Amino acid sequence: TGLVQIEAGGFSFRARVAGLDGEGPGLILLHGFPESSIMWTPLLERAAEAGFRVVAFDQRGYSPGARPAGADQYALDLLVDDVFAVADAVGFDGFHLIGHDWGSIVGWAATSRDTTRVLSWASLSIPHPGAIPEPDAPRSTPTYVKVFRRPGVAEALLGAGGRWFMKTFMYSTMPAGHIAEYDALYAEPGALTATLNWYRALDPSSGAPGNVGPVEQPVLYVYGRNDIEAFVNEDVQSRMPAFVEGPFETVGLDAGHWLIQDEEVIVLDYVMKHLERNR
């Protein structure tokens, strides 16, 4: 694997790539908050060994060369545009897609948008956005999302003076090398605000990222039963099939939100079986 810059859509994205000199299927990996492409290192290596051409890029706001000002620059449609721009830049016509956390929300939308180019989709932790109840429903918008949407407040909580919050609630199970990269990332000018803009671009009335249609490609959905209840409660699980029209595998694990850190071998086994089944 190597760290490269990918010029796409008028931006320069920092990315980790593996197996690009091969001829196998394309695979794009989408990280979430507060991580970067380094979270995908175990899967990058394993998928490349299986013959996939793999790209994990630091998404908009996380790459210094892709950090526009203003929350409106982080709307879901624009984040999806980035996925296809990166695919174009590396020569992927059709490709498989995997995401975690916010990367899952982008992935659901990308998979719904283009049923030809996205060959299969695997979501870690996050259900289809349409299956998540509206904010006035019970067990809806998590408190942390409301906090992250407040300019200044979230920066104080997560910034240099509040690094304890990240280390206590987000970094506790992550490898030291990954934490070092995240600390360096959030020390970059404007990085924290840019990544929080993903939350601030949510619809102010509904708290939703945007309308995401159903998907018809093969889907793998892996979630942790100990994740935030708003994402894994029975109501959400029962609504999922309405948004997945093709082959659909759901896997619930005794894990939290950070699935790869909690259950790396099990999660990667499911992901690789899904990729091989649909390659």
CSV table of C-alpha atoms in Angstrom, one decimal:
chain,number,residue,atom,x,y,z
A,1,THR,CA,0.0,0.0,0.0
A,2,GLY,CA,1.1,3.6,-0.6
A,3,LEU,CA,0.0,7.1,0.3
A,4,VAL,CA,-0.7,9.2,-2.8
A,5,GLN,CA,-2.6,12.3,-3.9
A,6,ILE,CA,-5.5,11.8,-6.3
A,7,GLU,CA,-6.6,14.8,-8.3
A,8,ALA,CA,-10.4,14.6,-8.8
A,9,GLY,CA,-13.3,17.0,-9.2
A,10,GLY,CA,-11.1,20.1,-8.7
A,11,PHE,CA,-9.6,18.8,-5.4
A,12,SER,CA,-6.6,16.9,-4.3
A,13,PHE,CA,-7.5,13.9,-2.1
A,14,ARG,CA,-5.0,12.1,0.1
A,15,ALA,CA,-5.4,8.4,-0.4
A,16,ARG,CA,-4.1,5.0,0.3
A,17,VAL,CA,-4.0,2.6,-2.6
A,18,ALA,CA,-3.1,-1.1,-3.2
A,19,GLY,CA,-3.1,-3.3,-6.2
A,20,LEU,CA,-3.7,-0.6,-8.7
A,21,ASP,CA,-1.3,-2.1,-11.2
A,22,GLY,CA,-3.4,-5.2,-11.4
A,23,GLU,CA,-6.4,-5.9,-13.6
A,24,GLY,CA,-8.9,-7.0,-10.9
A,25,PRO,CA,-12.2,-5.3,-9.9
A,26,GLY,CA,-12.1,-1.8,-8.4
A,27,LEU,CA,-12.9,-1.2,-4.7
A,28,ILE,CA,-13.4,2.1,-3.0
A,29,LEU,CA,-13.4,2.4,0.8
A,30,LEU,CA,-15.1,5.3,2.6
A,31,HIS,CA,-14.1,6.2,6.2
A,32,GLY,CA,-16.2,8.0,8.7
A,33,PHE,CA,-15.7,10.5,11.6
A,34,PRO,CA,-13.3,11.1,13.1
A,35,GLU,CA,-11.1,8.7,11.2
A,36,SER,CA,-9.2,8.7,7.9
A,37,SER,CA,-8.2,6.2,5.2
A,38,ILE,CA,-5.7,4.6,7.7
A,39,MET,CA,-8.7,2.8,9.3
A,40,TRP,CA,-8.9,0.6,6.2
A,41,THR,CA,-5.3,-0.6,6.3
A,42,PRO,CA,-6.2,-4.2,7.2
A,43,LEU,CA,-8.8,-4.4,4.4
A,44,LEU,CA,-6.6,-2.6,1.9
A,45,GLU,CA,-3.9,-5.3,2.2
A,46,ARG,CA,-6.3,-8.3,2.3
A,47,ALA,CA,-8.4,-7.1,-0.7
A,48,ALA,CA,-5.3,-6.4,-2.8
A,49,GLU,CA,-4.0,-9.8,-2.0
A,50,ALA,CA,-7.3,-11.2,-3.4
A,51,GLY,CA,-6.7,-9.3,-6.6
A,52,PHE,CA,-8.8,-6.2,-6.1
A,53,ARG,CA,-7.6,-2.7,-7.1
A,54,VAL,CA,-8.2,-0.7,-3.9
A,55,VAL,CA,-8.5,3.0,-3.1
A,56,ALA,CA,-9.2,4.4,0.3
A,57,PHE,CA,-9.3,8.2,0.2
A,58,ASP,CA,-9.4,10.9,2.9
A,59,GLN,CA,-12.7,12.5,2.1
A,60,ARG,CA,-13.8,16.1,1.7
A,61,GLY,CA,-12.6,18.1,4.7
A,62,TYR,CA,-10.1,15.4,5.8
A,63,SER,CA,-7.7,16.0,2.9
A,64,PRO,CA,-5.9,19.4,3.0
A,65,GLY,CA,-6.4,19.8,-0.7
A,66,ALA,CA,-10.2,19.2,-0.5
A,67,ARG,CA,-11.2,21.5,2.4
A,68,PRO,CA,-13.7,24.1,1.0
A,69,ALA,CA,-15.1,26.7,3.4
A,70,GLY,CA,-18.8,26.6,4.4
A,71,ALA,CA,-21.1,23.9,5.6
A,72,ASP,CA,-23.0,24.0,2.3
A,73,GLN,CA,-19.9,22.5,0.6
A,74,TYR,CA,-20.4,19.3,2.6
A,75,ALA,CA,-23.9,18.4,1.4
A,76,LEU,CA,-24.4,14.7,0.7
A,77,ASP,CA,-24.7,15.1,-3.0
A,78,LEU,CA,-21.3,16.8,-3.2
A,79,LEU,CA,-19.7,14.0,-1.1
A,80,VAL,CA,-21.2,11.5,-3.5
A,81,ASP,CA,-19.8,13.5,-6.4
A,82,ASP,CA,-16.3,13.0,-4.9
A,83,VAL,CA,-16.7,9.2,-4.9
A,84,PHE,CA,-17.4,9.1,-8.6
A,85,ALA,CA,-14.7,11.8,-9.3
A,86,VAL,CA,-12.1,9.6,-7.5
A,87,ALA,CA,-13.3,6.5,-9.4
A,88,ASP,CA,-12.9,8.4,-12.7
A,89,ALA,CA,-9.4,9.6,-11.7
A,90,VAL,CA,-8.1,6.1,-11.0
A,91,GLY,CA,-9.8,4.5,-14.0
A,92,PHE,CA,-12.6,2.6,-12.3
A,93,ASP,CA,-15.6,2.1,-14.5
A,94,GLY,CA,-17.5,-0.2,-12.3
A,95,PHE,CA,-16.4,-0.7,-8.7
A,96,HIS,CA,-17.4,-2.2,-5.4
A,97,LEU,CA,-17.9,0.1,-2.4
A,98,ILE,CA,-17.5,-0.2,1.3
A,99,GLY,CA,-18.1,2.4,4.0
A,100,HIS,CA,-18.2,2.9,7.8
A,101,ASP,CA,-20.0,5.6,9.8
A,102,TRP,CA,-20.4,8.7,7.6
A,103,GLY,CA,-18.7,6.8,4.8
A,104,SER,CA,-21.7,4.5,5.0
A,105,ILE,CA,-24.1,7.3,4.5
A,106,VAL,CA,-22.2,8.5,1.5
A,107,GLY,CA,-22.0,4.9,0.2
A,108,TRP,CA,-25.7,4.3,0.5
A,109,ALA,CA,-26.3,7.5,-1.5
A,110,ALA,CA,-23.7,6.6,-4.1
A,111,THR,CA,-25.0,3.1,-4.5
A,112,SER,CA,-28.6,4.4,-5.0
A,113,ARG,CA,-27.4,7.1,-7.5
A,114,ASP,CA,-25.6,4.8,-9.9
A,115,THR,CA,-26.9,1.3,-10.1
A,116,THR,CA,-24.5,0.5,-13.0
A,117,ARG,CA,-21.1,1.7,-11.8
A,118,VAL,CA,-21.5,0.6,-8.1
A,119,LEU,CA,-21.3,-3.2,-8.4
A,120,SER,CA,-21.9,-4.1,-4.7
A,121,TRP,CA,-22.2,-2.2,-1.4
A,122,ALA,CA,-21.2,-3.1,2.1
A,123,SER,CA,-22.2,-0.8,5.0
A,124,LEU,CA,-20.5,-1.1,8.4
A,125,SER,CA,-22.5,0.3,11.3
A,126,ILE,CA,-25.0,2.5,9.6
A,127,PRO,CA,-28.3,1.4,8.1
A,128,HIS,CA,-30.0,2.9,5.1
A,129,PRO,CA,-30.8,6.6,6.0
A,130,GLY,CA,-34.4,6.0,5.1
A,131,ALA,CA,-34.7,3.4,7.8
A,132,ILE,CA,-33.7,5.8,10.5
A,133,PRO,CA,-36.8,7.5,12.1
A,134,GLU,CA,-37.5,11.2,11.8
A,135,PRO,CA,-36.2,13.5,14.7
A,136,ASP,CA,-39.6,13.7,16.4
A,137,ALA,CA,-39.8,9.9,16.6
A,138,PRO,CA,-38.6,8.0,19.7
A,139,ARG,CA,-34.9,6.9,19.6
A,140,SER,CA,-34.0,9.3,16.8
A,141,THR,CA,-31.2,11.8,16.4
A,142,PRO,CA,-28.3,11.0,18.8
A,143,THR,CA,-27.3,13.8,21.2
A,144,TYR,CA,-23.8,13.9,19.9
A,145,VAL,CA,-25.1,14.8,16.4
A,146,LYS,CA,-26.9,17.8,17.9
A,147,VAL,CA,-23.8,18.9,19.7
A,148,PHE,CA,-21.5,18.5,16.6
A,149,ARG,CA,-23.9,20.8,14.6
A,150,ARG,CA,-23.3,23.7,16.9
A,151,PRO,CA,-20.4,25.9,15.7
A,152,GLY,CA,-17.8,26.7,18.3
A,153,VAL,CA,-19.3,24.3,20.9
A,154,ALA,CA,-18.1,21.2,19.1
A,155,GLU,CA,-14.8,22.7,18.3
A,156,ALA,CA,-14.2,23.5,22.0
A,157,LEU,CA,-15.3,20.0,22.9
A,158,LEU,CA,-13.1,18.2,20.3
A,159,GLY,CA,-10.3,20.6,19.8
A,160,ALA,CA,-6.9,20.9,21.4
A,161,GLY,CA,-8.4,21.7,24.8
A,162,GLY,CA,-10.9,18.9,24.6
A,163,ARG,CA,-8.7,16.1,23.2
A,164,TRP,CA,-9.7,14.0,26.2
A,165,PHE,CA,-13.1,13.6,24.6
A,166,MET,CA,-11.7,12.1,21.5
A,167,LYS,CA,-9.4,9.8,23.4
A,168,THR,CA,-12.0,8.7,25.9
A,169,PHE,CA,-15.0,8.1,23.6
A,170,MET,CA,-13.5,7.6,20.1
A,171,TYR,CA,-9.9,6.5,20.3
A,172,SER,CA,-10.0,4.0,23.1
A,173,THR,CA,-9.8,0.9,20.9
A,174,MET,CA,-7.8,2.3,18.0
A,175,PRO,CA,-4.1,1.5,17.3
A,176,ALA,CA,-1.6,4.0,18.4
A,177,GLY,CA,-0.4,4.7,14.8
A,178,HIS,CA,-3.9,5.5,13.8
A,179,ILE,CA,-4.4,7.9,16.7
A,180,ALA,CA,-1.2,9.7,15.8
A,181,GLU,CA,-2.5,10.3,12.3
A,182,TYR,CA,-5.8,11.6,13.6
A,183,ASP,CA,-4.0,14.0,16.0
A,184,ALA,CA,-1.9,15.3,13.1
A,185,LEU,CA,-5.0,15.6,10.9
A,186,TYR,CA,-6.9,17.7,13.5
A,187,ALA,CA,-3.9,19.9,14.0
A,188,GLU,CA,-4.2,21.0,10.4
A,189,PRO,CA,-5.7,24.5,9.9
A,190,GLY,CA,-9.5,24.3,9.5
A,191,ALA,CA,-9.6,20.5,9.6
A,192,LEU,CA,-11.9,20.1,12.6
A,193,THR,CA,-14.4,22.6,11.4
A,194,ALA,CA,-14.4,21.1,7.9
A,195,THR,CA,-15.1,17.6,9.2
A,196,LEU,CA,-17.8,18.8,11.5
A,197,ASN,CA,-19.4,20.5,8.5
A,198,TRP,CA,-20.6,17.1,7.4
A,199,TYR,CA,-23.0,17.3,10.4
A,200,ARG,CA,-23.8,21.0,9.9
A,201,ALA,CA,-24.9,20.3,6.3
A,202,LEU,CA,-27.7,18.0,7.5
A,203,ASP,CA,-31.2,19.3,6.8
A,204,PRO,CA,-32.0,21.7,9.8
A,205,SER,CA,-35.6,20.6,10.0
A,206,SER,CA,-35.3,16.9,9.6
A,207,GLY,CA,-31.7,16.2,10.7
A,208,ALA,CA,-31.5,14.0,7.6
A,209,PRO,CA,-28.5,13.9,5.2
A,210,GLY,CA,-30.8,14.1,2.2
A,211,ASN,CA,-33.2,11.8,0.4
A,212,VAL,CA,-31.5,8.5,-0.4
A,213,GLY,CA,-33.4,6.1,-2.6
A,214,PRO,CA,-33.5,2.3,-2.4
A,215,VAL,CA,-30.6,0.3,-3.7
A,216,GLU,CA,-30.8,-2.8,-6.0
A,217,GLN,CA,-27.2,-4.0,-5.9
A,218,PRO,CA,-26.1,-6.8,-3.6
A,219,VAL,CA,-25.7,-5.4,0.0
A,220,LEU,CA,-23.9,-6.5,3.1
A,221,TYR,CA,-24.9,-4.7,6.3
A,222,VAL,CA,-22.8,-5.4,9.4
A,223,TYR,CA,-23.6,-3.7,12.7
A,224,GLY,CA,-22.7,-3.9,16.3
A,225,ARG,CA,-25.5,-4.6,18.7
A,226,ASN,CA,-23.8,-2.3,21.3
A,227,ASP,CA,-23.8,0.6,18.9
A,228,ILE,CA,-25.9,3.8,19.3
A,229,GLU,CA,-29.5,2.7,19.8
A,230,ALA,CA,-30.8,5.1,17.1
A,231,PHE,CA,-29.0,3.1,14.5
A,232,VAL,CA,-29.5,-0.5,15.7
A,233,ASN,CA,-32.9,-0.6,17.4
A,234,GLU,CA,-35.6,-3.1,16.2
A,235,ASP,CA,-37.6,-0.5,14.4
A,236,VAL,CA,-34.6,0.4,12.2
A,237,GLN,CA,-33.8,-3.2,11.5
A,238,SER,CA,-37.4,-4.0,10.5
A,239,ARG,CA,-37.5,-1.0,8.0
A,240,MET,CA,-34.2,-1.9,6.2
A,241,PRO,CA,-35.6,-4.4,3.7
A,242,ALA,CA,-37.9,-1.7,2.2
A,243,PHE,CA,-34.8,0.1,1.0
A,244,VAL,CA,-32.8,-2.9,-0.3
A,245,GLU,CA,-34.3,-4.5,-3.4
A,246,GLY,CA,-31.5,-6.9,-4.3
A,247,PRO,CA,-29.5,-9.6,-2.4
A,248,PHE,CA,-29.2,-8.6,1.2
A,249,GLU,CA,-27.2,-10.0,4.0
A,250,THR,CA,-27.4,-8.6,7.5
A,251,VAL,CA,-24.9,-9.5,10.2
A,252,GLY,CA,-25.3,-8.4,13.9
A,253,LEU,CA,-22.2,-8.7,16.0
A,254,ASP,CA,-21.5,-8.4,19.7
A,255,ALA,CA,-19.5,-5.2,19.1
A,256,GLY,CA,-19.8,-1.5,19.4
A,257,HIS,CA,-19.5,1.2,16.7
A,258,TRP,CA,-15.9,0.7,15.8
A,259,LEU,CA,-16.4,-2.7,14.2
A,260,ILE,CA,-13.0,-3.2,12.6
A,261,GLN,CA,-11.2,-2.4,15.9
A,262,ASP,CA,-13.6,-4.6,17.9
A,263,GLU,CA,-13.9,-7.6,15.6
A,264,GLU,CA,-11.4,-7.2,12.8
A,265,VAL,CA,-11.1,-10.8,11.7
A,266,ILE,CA,-14.8,-11.5,11.7
A,267,VAL,CA,-15.7,-8.3,9.9
A,268,LEU,CA,-13.1,-8.7,7.2
A,269,ASP,CA,-14.1,-12.3,6.7
A,270,TYR,CA,-17.7,-11.2,6.0
A,271,VAL,CA,-16.6,-8.4,3.8
A,272,MET,CA,-14.3,-10.6,1.7
A,273,LYS,CA,-16.9,-13.3,1.2
A,274,HIS,CA,-19.3,-10.6,0.0
A,275,LEU,CA,-16.7,-9.2,-2.4
A,276,GLU,CA,-15.8,-12.6,-3.8
A,277,ARG,CA,-19.5,-13.5,-4.2
A,278,ASN,CA,-20.1,-10.4,-6.3
A,279,ARG,CA,-16.8,-9.8,-8.1
